Amino acid sequence: MVRRFRIDLPNVGVFEQLGFSIMGLDDYQKGSLKASMRRFKAHFGLEPRVVAIVWKELAESGWLRFAGVRSAKPEHLLWCLLFLNNYNVEEIHSSRVGCCETTFRKWAWFYATGIAKLDRKFVSGNVPSLTNSNDY
């Protein structure tokens, strides 16, 4: 018997809320929309809208069902992005998100591997040339 399970596609607001929670900001501390998006991007490297697109692509690629992982959650993707964007030791990251180092490592690398396997439109080793404006 093949087990099937549904992967929910969270909206942008879910990633915003989870991200600001990880950052330790409440509604009063976020500031203006521009400032809050700048802070979010400083922590995770992407805007919440792009994080939602990455989650959707991971779900559609089947990665979130890989090896029967049932407990994949949107916050784990944010942990990965935090890890990739901020080069701290696991002890710092894990204490920031409220888990042990082993759990943080498991999810950060699970999603990092999944992101690396996405289509080249999302992951590319090509660096755009600064002289050709058509690259942007």
PDB file of C-alpha atoms in Angstrom:
ATOM      1  CA  MET A   1       0.000   0.000   0.000  1.00  0.00           C
ATOM      2  CA  VAL A   2       1.352   3.399  -0.985  1.00  0.00           C
ATOM      3  CA  ARG A   3       0.947   6.045   1.678  1.00  0.00           C
ATOM      4  CA  ARG A   4      -0.129   9.414   0.447  1.00  0.00           C
ATOM      5  CA  PHE A   5      -0.107  12.634   2.362  1.00  0.00           C
ATOM      6  CA  ARG A   6      -0.997  16.161   1.486  1.00  0.00           C
ATOM      7  CA  ILE A   7       1.524  18.986   1.449  1.00  0.00           C
ATOM      8  CA  ASP A   8      -0.145  22.279   2.319  1.00  0.00           C
ATOM      9  CA  LEU A   9       0.993  25.287   0.347  1.00  0.00           C
ATOM     10  CA  PRO A  10       1.318  28.126   2.842  1.00  0.00           C
ATOM     11  CA  ASN A  11       0.760  31.651   1.655  1.00  0.00           C
ATOM     12  CA  VAL A  12       3.206  34.540   1.928  1.00  0.00           C
ATOM     13  CA  GLY A  13       1.693  35.682   5.231  1.00  0.00           C
ATOM     14  CA  VAL A  14       2.615  32.383   6.872  1.00  0.00           C
ATOM     15  CA  PHE A  15       6.276  32.839   5.949  1.00  0.00           C
ATOM     16  CA  GLU A  16       6.192  36.476   7.091  1.00  0.00           C
ATOM     17  CA  GLN A  17       4.725  35.502  10.461  1.00  0.00           C
ATOM     18  CA  LEU A  18       7.156  32.600  10.982  1.00  0.00           C
ATOM     19  CA  GLY A  19      10.125  34.695   9.874  1.00  0.00           C
ATOM     20  CA  PHE A  20       9.334  37.600  12.165  1.00  0.00           C
ATOM     21  CA  SER A  21       8.823  35.150  15.009  1.00  0.00           C
ATOM     22  CA  ILE A  22      12.287  33.650  14.396  1.00  0.00           C
ATOM     23  CA  MET A  23      13.678  37.184  14.231  1.00  0.00           C
ATOM     24  CA  GLY A  24      12.031  37.950  17.582  1.00  0.00           C
ATOM     25  CA  LEU A  25       9.915  40.807  16.222  1.00  0.00           C
ATOM     26  CA  ASP A  26       6.269  41.398  17.039  1.00  0.00           C
ATOM     27  CA  ASP A  27       3.854  43.619  15.118  1.00  0.00           C
ATOM     28  CA  TYR A  28       4.977  46.740  16.956  1.00  0.00           C
ATOM     29  CA  GLN A  29       8.678  46.167  16.320  1.00  0.00           C
ATOM     30  CA  LYS A  30       8.503  45.454  12.588  1.00  0.00           C
ATOM     31  CA  GLY A  31       8.282  49.090  11.557  1.00  0.00           C
ATOM     32  CA  SER A  32       7.283  50.129   8.050  1.00  0.00           C
ATOM     33  CA  LEU A  33       6.677  47.583   5.293  1.00  0.00           C
ATOM     34  CA  LYS A  34       9.925  48.564   3.594  1.00  0.00           C
ATOM     35  CA  ALA A  35      11.930  48.251   6.821  1.00  0.00           C
ATOM     36  CA  SER A  36      10.335  44.938   7.790  1.00  0.00           C
ATOM     37  CA  MET A  37      11.013  43.420   4.350  1.00  0.00           C
ATOM     38  CA  ARG A  38      14.617  44.661   4.534  1.00  0.00           C
ATOM     39  CA  ARG A  39      15.020  42.972   7.934  1.00  0.00           C
ATOM     40  CA  PHE A  40      13.409  39.753   6.680  1.00  0.00           C
ATOM     41  CA  LYS A  41      15.725  39.660   3.684  1.00  0.00           C
ATOM     42  CA  ALA A  42      18.747  40.380   5.897  1.00  0.00           C
ATOM     43  CA  HIS A  43      17.935  37.276   7.944  1.00  0.00           C
ATOM     44  CA  PHE A  44      16.755  34.853   5.266  1.00  0.00           C
ATOM     45  CA  GLY A  45      18.229  36.213   2.025  1.00  0.00           C
ATOM     46  CA  LEU A  46      14.854  36.275   0.240  1.00  0.00           C
ATOM     47  CA  GLU A  47      11.564  38.110   0.490  1.00  0.00           C
ATOM     48  CA  PRO A  48       8.618  36.125   1.933  1.00  0.00           C
ATOM     49  CA  ARG A  49       7.008  36.037  -1.528  1.00  0.00           C
ATOM     50  CA  VAL A  50      10.059  34.267  -2.978  1.00  0.00           C
ATOM     51  CA  VAL A  51      10.236  31.885   0.001  1.00  0.00           C
ATOM     52  CA  ALA A  52       6.620  30.866  -0.755  1.00  0.00           C
ATOM     53  CA  ILE A  53       7.591  30.225  -4.392  1.00  0.00           C
ATOM     54  CA  VAL A  54      10.549  28.069  -3.318  1.00  0.00           C
ATOM     55  CA  TRP A  55       8.252  26.068  -0.991  1.00  0.00           C
ATOM     56  CA  LYS A  56       5.768  25.576  -3.841  1.00  0.00           C
ATOM     57  CA  GLU A  57       8.521  24.388  -6.190  1.00  0.00           C
ATOM     58  CA  LEU A  58       9.876  21.985  -3.557  1.00  0.00           C
ATOM     59  CA  ALA A  59       6.363  20.591  -3.032  1.00  0.00           C
ATOM     60  CA  GLU A  60       5.724  20.206  -6.767  1.00  0.00           C
ATOM     61  CA  SER A  61       9.104  18.555  -7.329  1.00  0.00           C
ATOM     62  CA  GLY A  62       8.227  15.861  -4.790  1.00  0.00           C
ATOM     63  CA  TRP A  63      11.116  16.802  -2.513  1.00  0.00           C
ATOM     64  CA  LEU A  64       8.880  17.339   0.518  1.00  0.00           C
ATOM     65  CA  ARG A  65       7.742  13.720   0.196  1.00  0.00           C
ATOM     66  CA  PHE A  66      11.321  12.471  -0.183  1.00  0.00           C
ATOM     67  CA  ALA A  67      12.125   9.441   1.965  1.00  0.00           C
ATOM     68  CA  GLY A  68       8.693   9.621   3.576  1.00  0.00           C
ATOM     69  CA  VAL A  69       9.433  12.804   5.498  1.00  0.00           C
ATOM     70  CA  ARG A  70       6.064  13.749   6.956  1.00  0.00           C
ATOM     71  CA  SER A  71       7.107  16.415   9.375  1.00  0.00           C
ATOM     72  CA  ALA A  72       8.477  18.934   6.860  1.00  0.00           C
ATOM     73  CA  LYS A  73       7.208  22.353   7.885  1.00  0.00           C
ATOM     74  CA  PRO A  74       7.518  25.867   6.450  1.00  0.00           C
ATOM     75  CA  GLU A  75       9.615  27.009   9.412  1.00  0.00           C
ATOM     76  CA  HIS A  76      12.207  24.371   8.522  1.00  0.00           C
ATOM     77  CA  LEU A  77      12.676  26.033   5.129  1.00  0.00           C
ATOM     78  CA  LEU A  78      13.270  29.316   6.939  1.00  0.00           C
ATOM     79  CA  TRP A  79      15.843  27.575   9.165  1.00  0.00           C
ATOM     80  CA  CYS A  80      17.678  26.495   6.015  1.00  0.00           C
ATOM     81  CA  LEU A  81      17.603  29.989   4.544  1.00  0.00           C
ATOM     82  CA  LEU A  82      18.837  31.441   7.851  1.00  0.00           C
ATOM     83  CA  PHE A  83      21.681  28.911   7.797  1.00  0.00           C
ATOM     84  CA  LEU A  84      22.584  29.666   4.165  1.00  0.00           C
ATOM     85  CA  ASN A  85      22.437  33.428   4.606  1.00  0.00           C
ATOM     86  CA  ASN A  86      24.113  33.765   8.016  1.00  0.00           C
ATOM     87  CA  TYR A  87      27.307  31.836   8.548  1.00  0.00           C
ATOM     88  CA  ASN A  88      27.053  31.057  12.250  1.00  0.00           C
ATOM     89  CA  VAL A  89      27.733  27.814  14.055  1.00  0.00           C
ATOM     90  CA  GLU A  90      24.795  25.461  14.560  1.00  0.00           C
ATOM     91  CA  GLU A  91      24.625  26.196  18.279  1.00  0.00           C
ATOM     92  CA  ILE A  92      23.744  29.819  17.566  1.00  0.00           C
ATOM     93  CA  HIS A  93      21.174  29.012  14.893  1.00  0.00           C
ATOM     94  CA  SER A  94      19.555  26.219  16.903  1.00  0.00           C
ATOM     95  CA  SER A  95      19.218  28.375  20.008  1.00  0.00           C
ATOM     96  CA  ARG A  96      17.706  31.153  17.902  1.00  0.00           C
ATOM     97  CA  VAL A  97      14.989  28.869  16.492  1.00  0.00           C
ATOM     98  CA  GLY A  98      14.489  26.900  19.721  1.00  0.00           C
ATOM     99  CA  CYS A  99      15.666  23.389  18.903  1.00  0.00           C
ATOM    100  CA  CYS A 100      18.725  21.183  19.398  1.00  0.00           C
ATOM    101  CA  GLU A 101      21.690  21.226  17.016  1.00  0.00           C
ATOM    102  CA  THR A 102      20.831  17.813  15.574  1.00  0.00           C
ATOM    103  CA  THR A 103      17.298  18.853  14.625  1.00  0.00           C
ATOM    104  CA  PHE A 104      18.498  22.138  13.144  1.00  0.00           C
ATOM    105  CA  ARG A 105      21.198  20.353  11.106  1.00  0.00           C
ATOM    106  CA  LYS A 106      18.725  17.745   9.836  1.00  0.00           C
ATOM    107  CA  TRP A 107      16.281  20.302   8.451  1.00  0.00           C
ATOM    108  CA  ALA A 108      18.810  22.876   7.250  1.00  0.00           C
ATOM    109  CA  TRP A 109      20.586  20.271   5.130  1.00  0.00           C
ATOM    110  CA  PHE A 110      17.369  18.558   4.006  1.00  0.00           C
ATOM    111  CA  TYR A 111      16.113  21.800   2.493  1.00  0.00           C
ATOM    112  CA  ALA A 112      19.534  22.935   1.239  1.00  0.00           C
ATOM    113  CA  THR A 113      19.798  19.697  -0.731  1.00  0.00           C
ATOM    114  CA  GLY A 114      16.249  20.103  -2.045  1.00  0.00           C
ATOM    115  CA  ILE A 115      16.902  23.680  -3.144  1.00  0.00           C
ATOM    116  CA  ALA A 116      20.101  22.589  -4.892  1.00  0.00           C
ATOM    117  CA  LYS A 117      18.100  20.044  -6.900  1.00  0.00           C
ATOM    118  CA  LEU A 118      15.531  22.553  -8.147  1.00  0.00           C
ATOM    119  CA  ASP A 119      15.342  23.574 -11.767  1.00  0.00           C
ATOM    120  CA  ARG A 120      18.121  25.809 -13.058  1.00  0.00           C
ATOM    121  CA  LYS A 121      15.714  28.752 -13.212  1.00  0.00           C
ATOM    122  CA  PHE A 122      16.010  28.838  -9.411  1.00  0.00           C
ATOM    123  CA  VAL A 123      19.538  27.549  -8.847  1.00  0.00           C
ATOM    124  CA  SER A 124      22.302  28.555 -11.187  1.00  0.00           C
ATOM    125  CA  GLY A 125      26.057  28.534 -10.968  1.00  0.00           C
ATOM    126  CA  ASN A 126      26.214  31.239 -13.629  1.00  0.00           C
ATOM    127  CA  VAL A 127      27.034  34.678 -12.337  1.00  0.00           C
ATOM    128  CA  PRO A 128      25.507  37.428 -14.508  1.00  0.00           C
ATOM    129  CA  SER A 129      27.983  39.680 -16.161  1.00  0.00           C
ATOM    130  CA  LEU A 130      28.101  43.235 -14.886  1.00  0.00           C
ATOM    131  CA  THR A 131      28.722  44.596 -18.379  1.00  0.00           C
ATOM    132  CA  ASN A 132      25.686  43.087 -20.125  1.00  0.00           C
ATOM    133  CA  SER A 133      22.443  44.639 -18.898  1.00  0.00           C
ATOM    134  CA  ASN A 134      20.427  41.874 -20.654  1.00  0.00           C
ATOM    135  CA  ASP A 135      21.560  39.435 -17.945  1.00  0.00           C
ATOM    136  CA  TYR A 136      19.277  41.057 -15.362  1.00  0.00           C
TER     137      TYR A 136
END
